[in-house]
PDB file of C-alpha atoms in Angstrom:
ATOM      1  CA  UNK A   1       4.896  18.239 -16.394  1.00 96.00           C
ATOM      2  CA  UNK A   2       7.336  17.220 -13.842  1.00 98.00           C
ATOM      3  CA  UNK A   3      10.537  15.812 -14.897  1.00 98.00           C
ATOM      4  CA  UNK A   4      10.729  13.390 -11.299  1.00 98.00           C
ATOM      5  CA  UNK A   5       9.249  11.209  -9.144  1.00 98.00           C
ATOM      6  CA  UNK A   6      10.769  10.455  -5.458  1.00 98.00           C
ATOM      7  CA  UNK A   7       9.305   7.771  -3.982  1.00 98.00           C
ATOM      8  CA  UNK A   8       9.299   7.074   0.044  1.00 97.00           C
ATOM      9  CA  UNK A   9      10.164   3.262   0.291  1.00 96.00           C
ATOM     10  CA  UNK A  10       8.356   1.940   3.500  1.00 92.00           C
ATOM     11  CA  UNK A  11       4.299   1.828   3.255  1.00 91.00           C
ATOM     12  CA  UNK A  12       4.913   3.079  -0.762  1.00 96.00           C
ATOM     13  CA  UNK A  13       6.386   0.820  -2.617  1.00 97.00           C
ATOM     14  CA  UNK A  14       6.768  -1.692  -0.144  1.00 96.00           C
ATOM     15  CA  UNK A  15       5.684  -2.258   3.252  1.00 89.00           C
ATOM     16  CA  UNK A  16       7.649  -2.863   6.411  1.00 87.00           C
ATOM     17  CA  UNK A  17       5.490  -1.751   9.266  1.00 83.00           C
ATOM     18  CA  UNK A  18       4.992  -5.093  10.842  1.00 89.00           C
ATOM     19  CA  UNK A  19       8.857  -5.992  10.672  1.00 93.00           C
ATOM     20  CA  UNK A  20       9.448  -2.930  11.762  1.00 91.00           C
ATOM     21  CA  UNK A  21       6.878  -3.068  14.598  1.00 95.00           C
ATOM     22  CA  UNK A  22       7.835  -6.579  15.931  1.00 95.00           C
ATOM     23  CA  UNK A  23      11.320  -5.365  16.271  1.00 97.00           C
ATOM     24  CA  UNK A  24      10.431  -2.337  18.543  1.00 97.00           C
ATOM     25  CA  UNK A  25       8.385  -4.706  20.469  1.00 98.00           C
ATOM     26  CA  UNK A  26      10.828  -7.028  21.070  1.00 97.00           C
ATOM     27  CA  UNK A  27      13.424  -4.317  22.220  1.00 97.00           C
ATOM     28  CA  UNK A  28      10.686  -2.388  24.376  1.00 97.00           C
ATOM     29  CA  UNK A  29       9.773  -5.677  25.638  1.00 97.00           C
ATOM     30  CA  UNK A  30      12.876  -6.487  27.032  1.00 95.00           C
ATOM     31  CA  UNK A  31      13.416  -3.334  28.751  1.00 96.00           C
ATOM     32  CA  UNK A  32       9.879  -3.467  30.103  1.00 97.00           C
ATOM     33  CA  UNK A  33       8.848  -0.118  28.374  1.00 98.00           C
ATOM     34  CA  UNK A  34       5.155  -0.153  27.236  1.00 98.00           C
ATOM     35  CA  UNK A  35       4.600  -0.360  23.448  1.00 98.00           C
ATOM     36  CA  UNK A  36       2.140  -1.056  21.061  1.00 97.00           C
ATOM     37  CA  UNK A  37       0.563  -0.226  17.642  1.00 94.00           C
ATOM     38  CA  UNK A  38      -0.727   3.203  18.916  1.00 94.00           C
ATOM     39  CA  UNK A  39       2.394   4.345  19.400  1.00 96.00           C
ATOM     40  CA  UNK A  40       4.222   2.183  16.291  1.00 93.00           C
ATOM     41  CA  UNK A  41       2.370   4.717  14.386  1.00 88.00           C
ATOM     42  CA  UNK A  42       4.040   8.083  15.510  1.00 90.00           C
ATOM     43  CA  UNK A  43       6.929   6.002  14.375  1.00 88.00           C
ATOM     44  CA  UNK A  44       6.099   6.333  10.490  1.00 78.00           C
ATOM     45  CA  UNK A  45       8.639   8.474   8.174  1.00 72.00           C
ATOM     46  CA  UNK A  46      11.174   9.054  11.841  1.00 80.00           C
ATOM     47  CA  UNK A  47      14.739   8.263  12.287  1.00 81.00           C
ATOM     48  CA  UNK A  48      15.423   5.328  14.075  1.00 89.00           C
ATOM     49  CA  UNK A  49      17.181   7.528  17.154  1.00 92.00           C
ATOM     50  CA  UNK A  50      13.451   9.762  17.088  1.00 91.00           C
ATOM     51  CA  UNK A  51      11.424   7.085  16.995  1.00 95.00           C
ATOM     52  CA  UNK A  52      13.889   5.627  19.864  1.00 97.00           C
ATOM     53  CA  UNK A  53      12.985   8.474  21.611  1.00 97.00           C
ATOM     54  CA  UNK A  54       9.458   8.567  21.277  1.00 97.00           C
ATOM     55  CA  UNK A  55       9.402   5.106  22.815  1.00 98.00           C
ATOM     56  CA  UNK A  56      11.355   6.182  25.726  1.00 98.00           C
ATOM     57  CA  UNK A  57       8.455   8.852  26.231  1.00 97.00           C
ATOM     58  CA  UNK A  58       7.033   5.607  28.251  1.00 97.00           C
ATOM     59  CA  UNK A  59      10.099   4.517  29.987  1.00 97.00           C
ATOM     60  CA  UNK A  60      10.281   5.017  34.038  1.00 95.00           C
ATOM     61  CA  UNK A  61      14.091   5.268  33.878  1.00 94.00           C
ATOM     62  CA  UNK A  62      17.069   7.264  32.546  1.00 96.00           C
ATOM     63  CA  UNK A  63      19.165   5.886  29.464  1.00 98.00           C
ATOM     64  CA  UNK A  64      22.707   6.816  28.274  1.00 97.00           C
ATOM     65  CA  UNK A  65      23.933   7.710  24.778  1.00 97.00           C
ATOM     66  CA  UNK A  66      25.471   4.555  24.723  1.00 97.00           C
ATOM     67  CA  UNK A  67      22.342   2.775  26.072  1.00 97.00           C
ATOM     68  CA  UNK A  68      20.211   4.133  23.392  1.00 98.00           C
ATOM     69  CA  UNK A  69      23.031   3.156  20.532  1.00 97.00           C
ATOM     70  CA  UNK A  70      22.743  -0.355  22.135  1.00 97.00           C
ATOM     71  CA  UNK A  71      19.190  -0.554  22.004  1.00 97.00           C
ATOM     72  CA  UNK A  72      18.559   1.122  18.541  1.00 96.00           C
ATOM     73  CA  UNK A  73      21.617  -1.700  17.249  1.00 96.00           C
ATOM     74  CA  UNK A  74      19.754  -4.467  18.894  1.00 96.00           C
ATOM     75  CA  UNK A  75      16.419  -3.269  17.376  1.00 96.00           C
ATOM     76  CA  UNK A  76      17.969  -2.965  13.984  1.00 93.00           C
ATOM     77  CA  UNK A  77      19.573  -6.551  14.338  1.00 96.00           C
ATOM     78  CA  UNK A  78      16.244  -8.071  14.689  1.00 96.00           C
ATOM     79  CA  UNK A  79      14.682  -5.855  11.991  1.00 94.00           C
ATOM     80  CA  UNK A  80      17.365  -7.132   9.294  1.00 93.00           C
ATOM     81  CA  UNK A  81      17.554 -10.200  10.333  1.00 95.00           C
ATOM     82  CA  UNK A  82      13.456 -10.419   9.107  1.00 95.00           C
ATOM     83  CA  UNK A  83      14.140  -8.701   5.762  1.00 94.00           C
ATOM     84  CA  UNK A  84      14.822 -12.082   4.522  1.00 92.00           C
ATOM     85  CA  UNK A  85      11.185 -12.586   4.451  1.00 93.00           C
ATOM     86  CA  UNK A  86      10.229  -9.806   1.919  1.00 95.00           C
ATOM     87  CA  UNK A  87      10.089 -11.101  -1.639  1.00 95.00           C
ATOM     88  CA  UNK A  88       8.739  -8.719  -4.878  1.00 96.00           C
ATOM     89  CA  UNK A  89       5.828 -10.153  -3.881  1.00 94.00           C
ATOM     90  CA  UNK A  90       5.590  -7.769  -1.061  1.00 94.00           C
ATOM     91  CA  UNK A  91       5.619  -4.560  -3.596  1.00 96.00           C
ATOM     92  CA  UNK A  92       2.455  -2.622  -3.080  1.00 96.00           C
ATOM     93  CA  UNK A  93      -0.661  -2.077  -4.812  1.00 94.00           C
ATOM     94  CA  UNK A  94      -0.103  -0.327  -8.430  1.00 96.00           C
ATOM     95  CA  UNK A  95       3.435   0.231  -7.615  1.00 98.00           C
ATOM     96  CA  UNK A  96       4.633  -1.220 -10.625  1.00 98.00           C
ATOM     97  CA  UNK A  97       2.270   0.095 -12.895  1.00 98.00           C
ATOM     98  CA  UNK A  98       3.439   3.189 -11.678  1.00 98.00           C
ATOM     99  CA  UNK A  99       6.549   2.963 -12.043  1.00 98.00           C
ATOM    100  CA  UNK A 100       6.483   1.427 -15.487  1.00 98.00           C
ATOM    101  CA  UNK A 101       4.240   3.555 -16.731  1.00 98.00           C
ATOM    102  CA  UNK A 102       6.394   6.649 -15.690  1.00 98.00           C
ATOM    103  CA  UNK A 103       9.608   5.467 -17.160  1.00 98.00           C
ATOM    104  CA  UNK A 104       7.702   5.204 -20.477  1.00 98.00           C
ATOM    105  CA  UNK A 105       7.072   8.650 -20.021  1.00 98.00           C
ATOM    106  CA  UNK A 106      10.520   9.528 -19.574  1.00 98.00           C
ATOM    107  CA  UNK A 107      10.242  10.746 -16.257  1.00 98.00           C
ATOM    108  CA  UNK A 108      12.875  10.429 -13.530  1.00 98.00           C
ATOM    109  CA  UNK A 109      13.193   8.005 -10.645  1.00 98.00           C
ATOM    110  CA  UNK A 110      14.580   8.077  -7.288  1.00 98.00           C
ATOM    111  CA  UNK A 111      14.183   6.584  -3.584  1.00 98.00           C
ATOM    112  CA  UNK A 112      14.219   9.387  -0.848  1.00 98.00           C
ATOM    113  CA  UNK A 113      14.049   7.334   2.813  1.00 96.00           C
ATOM    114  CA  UNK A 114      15.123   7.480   5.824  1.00 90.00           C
ATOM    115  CA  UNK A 115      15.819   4.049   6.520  1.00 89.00           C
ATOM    116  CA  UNK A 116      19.340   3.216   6.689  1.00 89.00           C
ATOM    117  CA  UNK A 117      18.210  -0.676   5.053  1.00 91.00           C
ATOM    118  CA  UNK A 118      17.280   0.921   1.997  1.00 95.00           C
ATOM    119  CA  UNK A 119      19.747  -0.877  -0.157  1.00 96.00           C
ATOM    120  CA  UNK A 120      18.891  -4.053   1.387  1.00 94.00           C
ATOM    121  CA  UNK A 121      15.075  -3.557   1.760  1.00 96.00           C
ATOM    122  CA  UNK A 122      15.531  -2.754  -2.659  1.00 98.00           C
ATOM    123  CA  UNK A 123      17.739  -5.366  -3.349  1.00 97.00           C
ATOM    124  CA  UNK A 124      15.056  -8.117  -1.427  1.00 96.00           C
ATOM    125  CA  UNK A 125      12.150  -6.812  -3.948  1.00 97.00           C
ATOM    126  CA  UNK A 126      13.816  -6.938  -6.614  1.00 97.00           C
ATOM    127  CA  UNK A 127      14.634  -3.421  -7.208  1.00 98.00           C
ATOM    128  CA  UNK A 128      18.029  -2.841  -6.527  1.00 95.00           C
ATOM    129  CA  UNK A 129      19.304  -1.327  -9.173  1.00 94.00           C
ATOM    130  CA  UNK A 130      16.196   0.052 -10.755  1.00 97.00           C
ATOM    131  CA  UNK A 131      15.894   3.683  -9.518  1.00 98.00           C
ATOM    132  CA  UNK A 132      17.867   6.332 -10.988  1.00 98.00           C
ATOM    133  CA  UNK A 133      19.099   7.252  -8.050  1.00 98.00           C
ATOM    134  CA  UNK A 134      18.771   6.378  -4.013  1.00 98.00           C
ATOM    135  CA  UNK A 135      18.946   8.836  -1.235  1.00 98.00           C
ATOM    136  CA  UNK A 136      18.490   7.052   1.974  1.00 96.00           C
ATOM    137  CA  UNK A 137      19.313   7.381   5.817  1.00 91.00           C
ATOM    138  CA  UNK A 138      23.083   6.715   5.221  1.00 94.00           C
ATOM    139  CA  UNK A 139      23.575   9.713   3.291  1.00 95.00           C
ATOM    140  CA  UNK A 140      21.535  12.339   5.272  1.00 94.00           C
ATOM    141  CA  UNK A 141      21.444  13.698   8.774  1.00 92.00           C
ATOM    142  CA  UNK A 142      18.124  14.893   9.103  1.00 92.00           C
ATOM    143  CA  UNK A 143      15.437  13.057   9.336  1.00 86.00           C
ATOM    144  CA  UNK A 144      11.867  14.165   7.859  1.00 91.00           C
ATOM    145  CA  UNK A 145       9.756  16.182   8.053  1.00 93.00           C
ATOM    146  CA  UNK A 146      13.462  18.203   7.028  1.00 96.00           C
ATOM    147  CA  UNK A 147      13.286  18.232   3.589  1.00 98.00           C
ATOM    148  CA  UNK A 148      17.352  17.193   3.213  1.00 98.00           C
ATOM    149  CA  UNK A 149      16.721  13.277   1.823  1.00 98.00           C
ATOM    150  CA  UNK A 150      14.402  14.467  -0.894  1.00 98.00           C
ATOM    151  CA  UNK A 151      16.388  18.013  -1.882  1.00 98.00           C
ATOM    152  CA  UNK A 152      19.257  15.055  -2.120  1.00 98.00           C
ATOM    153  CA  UNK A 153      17.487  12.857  -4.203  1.00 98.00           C
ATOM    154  CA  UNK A 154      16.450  16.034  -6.564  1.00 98.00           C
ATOM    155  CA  UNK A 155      20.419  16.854  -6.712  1.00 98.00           C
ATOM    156  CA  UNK A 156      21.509  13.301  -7.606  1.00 98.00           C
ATOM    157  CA  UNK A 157      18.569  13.342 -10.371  1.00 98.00           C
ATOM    158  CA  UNK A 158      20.134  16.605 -11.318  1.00 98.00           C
ATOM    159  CA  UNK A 159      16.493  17.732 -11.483  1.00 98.00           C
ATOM    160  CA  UNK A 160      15.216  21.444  -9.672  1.00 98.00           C
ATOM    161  CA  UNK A 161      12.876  20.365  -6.757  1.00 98.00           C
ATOM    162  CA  UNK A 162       9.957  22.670  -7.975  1.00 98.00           C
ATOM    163  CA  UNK A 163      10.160  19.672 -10.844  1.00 98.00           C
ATOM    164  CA  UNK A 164       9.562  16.976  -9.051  1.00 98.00           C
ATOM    165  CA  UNK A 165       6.713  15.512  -7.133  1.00 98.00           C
ATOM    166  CA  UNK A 166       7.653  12.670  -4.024  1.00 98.00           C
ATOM    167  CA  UNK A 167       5.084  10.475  -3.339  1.00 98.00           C
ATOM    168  CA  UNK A 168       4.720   9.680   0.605  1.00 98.00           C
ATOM    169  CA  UNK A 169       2.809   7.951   2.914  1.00 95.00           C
ATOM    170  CA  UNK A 170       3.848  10.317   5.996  1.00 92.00           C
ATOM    171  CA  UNK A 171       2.608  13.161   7.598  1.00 94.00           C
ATOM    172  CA  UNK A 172       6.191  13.901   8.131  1.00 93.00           C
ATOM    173  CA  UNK A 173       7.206  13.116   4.445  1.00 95.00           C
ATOM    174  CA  UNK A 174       4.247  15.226   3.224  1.00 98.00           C
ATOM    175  CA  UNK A 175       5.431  18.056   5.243  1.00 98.00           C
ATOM    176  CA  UNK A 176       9.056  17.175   3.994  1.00 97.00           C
ATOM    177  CA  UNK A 177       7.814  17.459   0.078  1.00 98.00           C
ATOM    178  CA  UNK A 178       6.457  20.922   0.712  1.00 98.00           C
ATOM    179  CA  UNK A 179       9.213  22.766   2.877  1.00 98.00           C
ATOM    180  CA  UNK A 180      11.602  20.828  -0.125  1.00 98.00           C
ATOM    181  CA  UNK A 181       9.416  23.027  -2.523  1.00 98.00           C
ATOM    182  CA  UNK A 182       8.136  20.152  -4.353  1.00 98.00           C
ATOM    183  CA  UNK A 183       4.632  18.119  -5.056  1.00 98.00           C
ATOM    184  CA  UNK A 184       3.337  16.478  -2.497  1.00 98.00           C
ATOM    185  CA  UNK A 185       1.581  12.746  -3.401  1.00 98.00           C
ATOM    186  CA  UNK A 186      -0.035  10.991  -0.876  1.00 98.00           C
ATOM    187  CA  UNK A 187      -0.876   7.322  -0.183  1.00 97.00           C
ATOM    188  CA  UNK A 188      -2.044   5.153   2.825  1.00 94.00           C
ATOM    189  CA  UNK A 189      -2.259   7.289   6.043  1.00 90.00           C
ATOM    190  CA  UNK A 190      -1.046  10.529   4.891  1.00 95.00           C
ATOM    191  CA  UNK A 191      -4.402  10.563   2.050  1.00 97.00           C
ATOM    192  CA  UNK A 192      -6.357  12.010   4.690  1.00 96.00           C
ATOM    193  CA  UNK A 193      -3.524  14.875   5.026  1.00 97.00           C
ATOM    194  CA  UNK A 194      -4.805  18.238   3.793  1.00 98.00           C
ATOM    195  CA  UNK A 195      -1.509  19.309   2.683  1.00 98.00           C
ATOM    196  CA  UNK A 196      -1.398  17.108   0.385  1.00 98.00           C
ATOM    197  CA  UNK A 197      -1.716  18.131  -3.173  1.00 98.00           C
ATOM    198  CA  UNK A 198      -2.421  14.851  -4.735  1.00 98.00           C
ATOM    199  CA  UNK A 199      -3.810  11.718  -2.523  1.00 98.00           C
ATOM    200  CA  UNK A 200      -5.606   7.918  -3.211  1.00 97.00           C
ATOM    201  CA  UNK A 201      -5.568   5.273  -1.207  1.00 96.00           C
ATOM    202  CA  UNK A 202      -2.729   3.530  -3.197  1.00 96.00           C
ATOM    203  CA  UNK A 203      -1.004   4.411  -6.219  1.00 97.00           C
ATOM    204  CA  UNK A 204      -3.006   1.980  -7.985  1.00 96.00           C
ATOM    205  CA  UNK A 205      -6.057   5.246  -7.403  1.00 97.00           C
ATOM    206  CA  UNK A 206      -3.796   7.992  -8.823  1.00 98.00           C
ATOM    207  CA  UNK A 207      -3.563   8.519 -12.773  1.00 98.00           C
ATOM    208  CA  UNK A 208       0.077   9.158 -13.769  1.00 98.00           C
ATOM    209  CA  UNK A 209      -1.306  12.355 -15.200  1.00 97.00           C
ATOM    210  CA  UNK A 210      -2.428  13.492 -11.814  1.00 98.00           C
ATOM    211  CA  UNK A 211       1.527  12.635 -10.082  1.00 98.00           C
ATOM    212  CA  UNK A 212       3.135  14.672 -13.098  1.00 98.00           C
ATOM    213  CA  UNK A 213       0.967  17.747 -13.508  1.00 97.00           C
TER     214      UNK A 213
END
């Protein structure tokens, strides 16, 4: 049985997408660079500075370094400045169950994002200080599908990463679980991932059993 669960944060326990989408769009917007869901979605699991540049794939001119700190500052401003909308009502599907039933268990807890608003994104769902531990974008510098924010939360768990299973909703994070050498649980968009070694549509479709084995 594993002795851990690492859970991504956006689009698994919670979901931020459309924040997170109106924000781009409002940046993009304003620079006149073509955007829209299509492309929002080759934005799940990245760094803000990757999916930055993925965006920029459709820009007709050359930005700075400085430019693109501007713009990824501006689009985080906005982004924050929403987060005052999400309430626990916004926790997903059998999240709670979930994680309720797995602290019965005894099991381990931890966030492993790469969202640098982790704390605040936690703290607005009523979960701030509920995981056993938090490894987020603040702490790491490599973005998924690198394994480094999960092998982090593992360490701060004190737990071997062949012992604990991350649940994701990511290509990228999926890909980030195995090369981390752990089980990979998927959810949302990355259920229809082959690598996968456990998937449902949300966590409310995937015994507790099925995460720990």
């Amino acid at each position: 049985m594993k002795k851990a669960v690492i859970f991504d944060l956006d689009g698994v326990i919670v979901s931020t997408d459309g924040y997170h989408y109106k924000a781009w769009k409002a940046m993009a917007d304003e620079e006149g660079i073509y955007f829209d869901e299509v492309i929002n979605n080759r934005l799940r699991g990245v760094s803000r500075m990757a999916s930055l540049e993925i965006i920029l794939e459709r820009a007709t001119k050359t930005y700075t370094d400085e430019e693109k700190e501007a713009m990824a500052t501006k689009k985080n401003d906005i982004y924050r400045e929403s987060l005052v909308e999400l309430t626990p009502d916004d926790i997903l599907p059998g999240v709670m169950d979930t994680l309720t039933g797995l602290r019965e268990k005894g099991v381990k807890l931890a966030i492993g994002s790469s969202s640098k608003n982790t704390p605040v994104i936690l703290e607005q769902i009523g979960l701030g200080s509920y995981f056993d531990a938090v490894a987020d974008g603040n702490q790491i510098t490599k973005s998924k599908p690198d394994p480094e924010v999960f092998l982090l939360a593992a360490k701060l768990l004190g737990v071997d990463p062949a012992d604990a299973a991350v649940v994701e909703d990511a290509y990228a994070g999926i890909d980030a679980a195995k090369a981390g050498g752990m089980k990979a649980v998927a959810v949302g968009d990355a259920s229809k991932y082959e690598k996968a070694d456990v998937a449902g549509a949300t966590l409310a479709d995937i015994p507790l059993d099925d995460i720990l084995a």
